[in-house]
Short mmCIF file of C-alpha atoms in Angstrom, two decimals:
data_model
loop_
_atom_site.label_atom_id
_atom_site.label_comp_id
_atom_site.label_asym_id
_atom_site.label_seq_id
_atom_site.Cartn_x
_atom_site.Cartn_y
_atom_site.Cartn_z
CA MET A 1 -40.88 -43.55 20.30
CA LYS A 2 -38.68 -45.26 17.72
CA CYS A 3 -40.40 -43.34 14.91
CA ILE A 4 -39.81 -40.02 16.71
CA PHE A 5 -36.09 -40.85 17.14
CA ILE A 6 -35.72 -41.72 13.44
CA LEU A 7 -37.53 -38.50 12.45
CA LEU A 8 -35.22 -36.40 14.63
CA CYS A 9 -32.16 -38.06 13.09
CA VAL A 10 -33.44 -37.35 9.56
CA ILE A 11 -34.13 -33.69 10.43
CA THR A 12 -30.68 -33.30 12.02
CA LEU A 13 -28.96 -34.94 9.04
CA SER A 14 -30.88 -32.77 6.58
CA ALA A 15 -29.98 -29.61 8.48
CA GLY A 16 -26.33 -30.64 8.43
CA ILE A 17 -26.40 -31.23 4.67
CA VAL A 18 -28.03 -27.84 4.06
CA SER A 19 -25.50 -26.15 6.34
CA CYS A 20 -22.54 -27.74 4.53
CA GLY A 21 -23.99 -26.95 1.14
CA SER A 22 -24.52 -23.27 1.98
CA HIS A 23 -20.97 -22.66 3.25
CA MET A 24 -19.43 -19.63 1.53
CA PRO A 25 -15.74 -20.03 0.60
CA THR A 26 -13.36 -17.16 1.31
CA TYR A 27 -11.43 -15.84 -1.68
CA TYR A 28 -8.00 -14.27 -1.22
CA TYR A 29 -6.39 -11.66 -3.46
CA LEU A 30 -3.16 -9.75 -3.84
CA ILE A 31 -1.77 -6.88 -5.88
CA LYS A 32 1.30 -6.89 -8.08
CA THR A 33 4.22 -5.77 -5.94
CA GLY A 34 6.71 -5.47 -8.77
CA PRO A 35 5.31 -2.46 -10.65
CA GLY A 36 7.13 -1.57 -13.83
CA VAL A 37 8.66 1.89 -13.56
CA ALA A 38 11.03 3.66 -15.92
CA LYS A 39 14.70 3.99 -15.05
CA ALA A 40 15.49 7.36 -13.51
CA GLU A 41 17.57 9.69 -15.67
CA LYS A 42 19.78 10.48 -12.68
CA THR A 43 20.71 8.81 -9.42
CA ILE A 44 20.57 10.82 -6.21
CA PRO A 45 23.51 9.75 -3.98
CA LEU A 46 21.43 8.96 -0.90
CA ARG A 47 20.66 5.74 0.99
CA ILE A 48 17.01 5.25 1.91
CA ASP A 49 15.37 3.26 4.73
CA VAL A 50 11.74 2.40 3.88
CA ASN A 51 9.91 2.17 7.20
CA PRO A 52 6.78 0.03 7.78
CA PHE A 53 3.62 1.71 6.54
CA HIS A 54 0.93 3.34 8.65
CA ALA A 55 -2.75 2.97 7.76
CA PRO A 56 -6.15 3.50 9.39
CA GLY A 57 -7.26 0.55 11.49
CA HIS A 58 -9.90 -0.71 9.07
CA TYR A 59 -7.30 -1.50 6.39
CA GLN A 60 -6.58 -5.05 7.43
CA ASN A 61 -7.23 -8.19 5.38
CA ARG A 62 -10.89 -7.67 4.55
CA MET A 63 -11.56 -5.71 1.36
CA VAL A 64 -13.17 -2.33 1.99
CA TYR A 65 -15.85 -0.69 -0.12
CA ARG A 66 -17.15 2.85 0.12
CA ARG A 67 -20.47 4.19 -1.11
CA GLY A 68 -21.41 7.85 -0.94
CA GLY A 69 -19.83 10.21 1.52
CA TYR A 70 -20.37 8.20 4.70
CA GLU A 71 -21.03 4.49 4.09
CA VAL A 72 -18.12 2.09 4.53
CA GLY A 73 -18.39 -1.68 4.47
CA PHE A 74 -16.37 -4.88 4.29
CA TYR A 75 -16.51 -7.95 2.07
CA GLU A 76 -16.58 -10.87 4.48
CA TYR A 77 -15.59 -13.50 1.92
CA SER A 78 -13.18 -11.45 -0.23
CA GLN A 79 -9.93 -10.68 1.56
CA TRP A 80 -6.39 -9.56 0.88
CA VAL A 81 -3.75 -12.21 1.47
CA GLU A 82 -1.70 -9.53 3.29
CA THR A 83 -2.57 -6.14 4.72
CA PRO A 84 -2.53 -3.23 2.24
CA GLY A 85 0.40 -1.70 4.13
CA GLU A 86 2.55 -4.79 3.65
CA MET A 87 1.73 -5.13 -0.04
CA VAL A 88 2.20 -1.46 -0.93
CA ARG A 89 5.46 -1.20 1.04
CA ARG A 90 6.88 -4.09 -0.97
CA ALA A 91 5.66 -2.48 -4.20
CA LEU A 92 7.29 0.83 -3.24
CA ILE A 93 10.61 -0.83 -2.34
CA ASN A 94 10.61 -2.64 -5.68
CA ALA A 95 9.73 0.55 -7.57
CA LEU A 96 12.54 2.52 -5.89
CA ASP A 97 15.01 -0.29 -6.49
CA GLU A 98 13.96 -0.78 -10.11
CA SER A 99 14.11 2.93 -10.93
CA GLY A 100 17.63 3.33 -9.54
CA ILE A 101 16.77 6.83 -8.35
CA PHE A 102 18.77 6.43 -5.11
CA THR A 103 22.20 4.94 -4.43
CA GLY A 104 20.79 2.30 -2.10
CA ILE A 105 17.54 1.05 -0.57
CA ASP A 106 17.54 -0.60 2.85
CA PHE A 107 14.85 -3.26 2.64
CA ILE A 108 14.64 -4.31 6.29
CA GLY A 109 15.95 -1.35 8.29
CA SER A 110 19.27 -2.88 9.31
CA ASP A 111 21.65 -0.40 7.66
CA PRO A 112 22.89 2.24 10.17
CA ALA A 113 24.41 4.31 7.33
CA THR A 114 21.15 5.40 5.69
CA ASP A 115 20.68 9.12 5.00
CA LEU A 116 16.88 9.31 4.93
CA ASP A 117 13.94 7.47 6.49
CA LEU A 118 10.88 7.17 4.26
CA ASN A 119 7.65 7.29 6.28
CA SER A 120 4.38 6.50 4.49
CA GLU A 121 0.68 6.33 5.30
CA ILE A 122 -2.10 4.84 3.21
CA GLU A 123 -5.06 7.21 3.08
CA SER A 124 -7.31 5.14 0.82
CA PHE A 125 -7.33 1.54 -0.40
CA ASP A 126 -11.01 1.26 -1.27
CA GLN A 127 -13.44 -0.02 -3.81
CA VAL A 128 -15.56 3.06 -4.49
CA VAL A 129 -19.11 2.29 -5.58
CA GLU A 130 -20.65 4.96 -7.81
CA GLY A 131 -23.99 3.90 -9.24
CA GLU A 132 -23.39 0.92 -11.52
CA ASP A 133 -19.61 1.47 -11.65
CA ASN A 134 -16.86 0.49 -9.23
CA TYR A 135 -13.44 2.09 -8.94
CA ALA A 136 -10.22 1.14 -7.17
CA GLU A 137 -9.00 4.18 -5.24
CA PHE A 138 -5.51 4.38 -3.78
CA LYS A 139 -4.08 7.36 -1.90
CA LEU A 140 -0.65 7.55 -0.28
CA ILE A 141 1.13 10.29 1.66
CA MET A 142 4.86 10.00 2.30
CA GLU A 143 7.65 11.98 3.89
CA PHE A 144 11.43 11.80 3.85
CA CYS A 145 13.12 12.56 7.18
CA ARG A 146 16.81 12.76 7.91
CA SER A 147 18.03 9.59 9.61
CA ASP A 148 20.33 11.49 11.95
CA THR A 149 18.01 14.26 13.15
CA GLY A 150 14.50 13.16 12.18
CA GLN A 151 13.98 16.49 10.40
CA PRO A 152 11.48 16.31 7.49
CA VAL A 153 13.05 17.27 4.18
CA TRP A 154 10.42 16.39 1.55
CA SER A 155 6.83 15.19 1.47
CA HIS A 156 4.41 14.25 -1.27
CA ARG A 157 0.92 12.83 -1.83
CA VAL A 158 -0.03 10.58 -4.74
CA THR A 159 -3.31 9.04 -5.85
CA GLY A 160 -4.41 6.36 -8.26
CA ARG A 161 -7.96 5.68 -9.41
CA VAL A 162 -8.88 2.95 -11.92
CA LYS A 163 -12.27 1.74 -13.07
CA GLN A 164 -13.00 -1.88 -12.24
CA GLU A 165 -13.76 -3.88 -15.37
CA GLY A 166 -16.23 -6.59 -14.43
CA GLU A 167 -17.15 -8.48 -11.29
CA GLY A 168 -14.22 -9.89 -9.34
CA ALA A 169 -11.70 -7.55 -10.97
CA PHE A 170 -11.16 -5.25 -8.01
CA ALA A 171 -7.68 -6.61 -7.20
CA ALA A 172 -6.53 -6.09 -10.79
CA ALA A 173 -7.87 -2.52 -10.77
CA MET A 174 -6.14 -1.80 -7.44
CA SER A 175 -2.86 -3.20 -8.77
CA GLU A 176 -3.05 -0.77 -11.68
CA ALA A 177 -3.98 2.14 -9.39
CA VAL A 178 -0.98 1.46 -7.13
CA GLU A 179 1.36 1.02 -10.09
CA LYS A 180 0.32 4.34 -11.65
CA ALA A 181 0.58 6.20 -8.33
CA LEU A 182 4.06 4.87 -7.56
CA ALA A 183 5.28 5.71 -11.06
CA ARG A 184 4.15 9.32 -10.52
CA LEU A 185 5.83 9.31 -7.11
CA ILE A 186 9.19 8.31 -8.61
CA VAL A 187 8.89 11.12 -11.18
CA ALA A 188 8.12 13.63 -8.42
CA MET A 189 11.20 12.50 -6.47
CA GLU A 190 13.35 12.84 -9.57
CA LYS A 191 12.13 16.40 -10.17
CA SER A 192 12.54 17.51 -6.54
CA GLU A 193 15.16 20.23 -6.11
CA ASP A 194 15.18 19.65 -2.34
CA LEU A 195 16.22 16.00 -2.77
CA GLU A 196 18.71 16.89 -5.49
CA LYS A 197 20.47 19.45 -3.28
CA LEU A 198 20.41 17.37 -0.10
CA PRO A 199 23.55 15.24 -0.70
CA GLY A 200 25.68 18.38 -1.06
CA LYS A 201 24.12 19.84 2.07
CA LEU A 202 24.82 16.69 4.11
CA LYS A 203 28.38 16.56 2.81
CA GLU A 204 28.99 20.18 3.80
CA GLU A 205 27.57 19.61 7.28
CA LYS A 206 29.87 16.62 7.73
CA LYS A 207 32.88 18.72 6.74
CA ARG A 208 31.96 21.42 9.25
CA GLY A 209 31.50 18.82 11.94
CA ASN A 210 34.93 17.33 11.25
CA ARG A 211 36.57 20.77 11.47
CA GLU A 212 34.88 21.49 14.77
#
């Protein structure tokens, strides 16, 4: 009986050692949220409120990969330190602020004097597996709406796609994809005739309202 008890203890201890030794650590990653963008050649006299991002439900902390047209999976032990929406929103705020394209950026939504609300949705934040190669794919759709009426005034879609160089380099590739996409977004805003004309339109409406 004593021998059986000792044998059971040895088996239990061995199983515990194997279990501890086979534990997989979780690795956490982030993207650069201070993308370098060029200074805008002109400043549009508007104040912008950057609202929290929308994203499909599967874009949480776990990294997402996509293979083919239908397969989607998650990396259990490779996760983002924040959700993609939180990271990209911070990157967008920093890009807008750094570019100086607008008079002011409301970081936390507490300024009642903003002219436009910026609504954004992440369409893709995936590692795309194509044969032996992996790519970071980022897609974002955004829309400016008037703060007073909610009327949409300008919308745009941007994408970024960067090849992943080596194992474990997905976060770096995604950082580059986001940076390139946001830089193109700032250029598109700067070239928009609708945004350029909007301050004069709002000013004229305010004058008419005061006369009435």
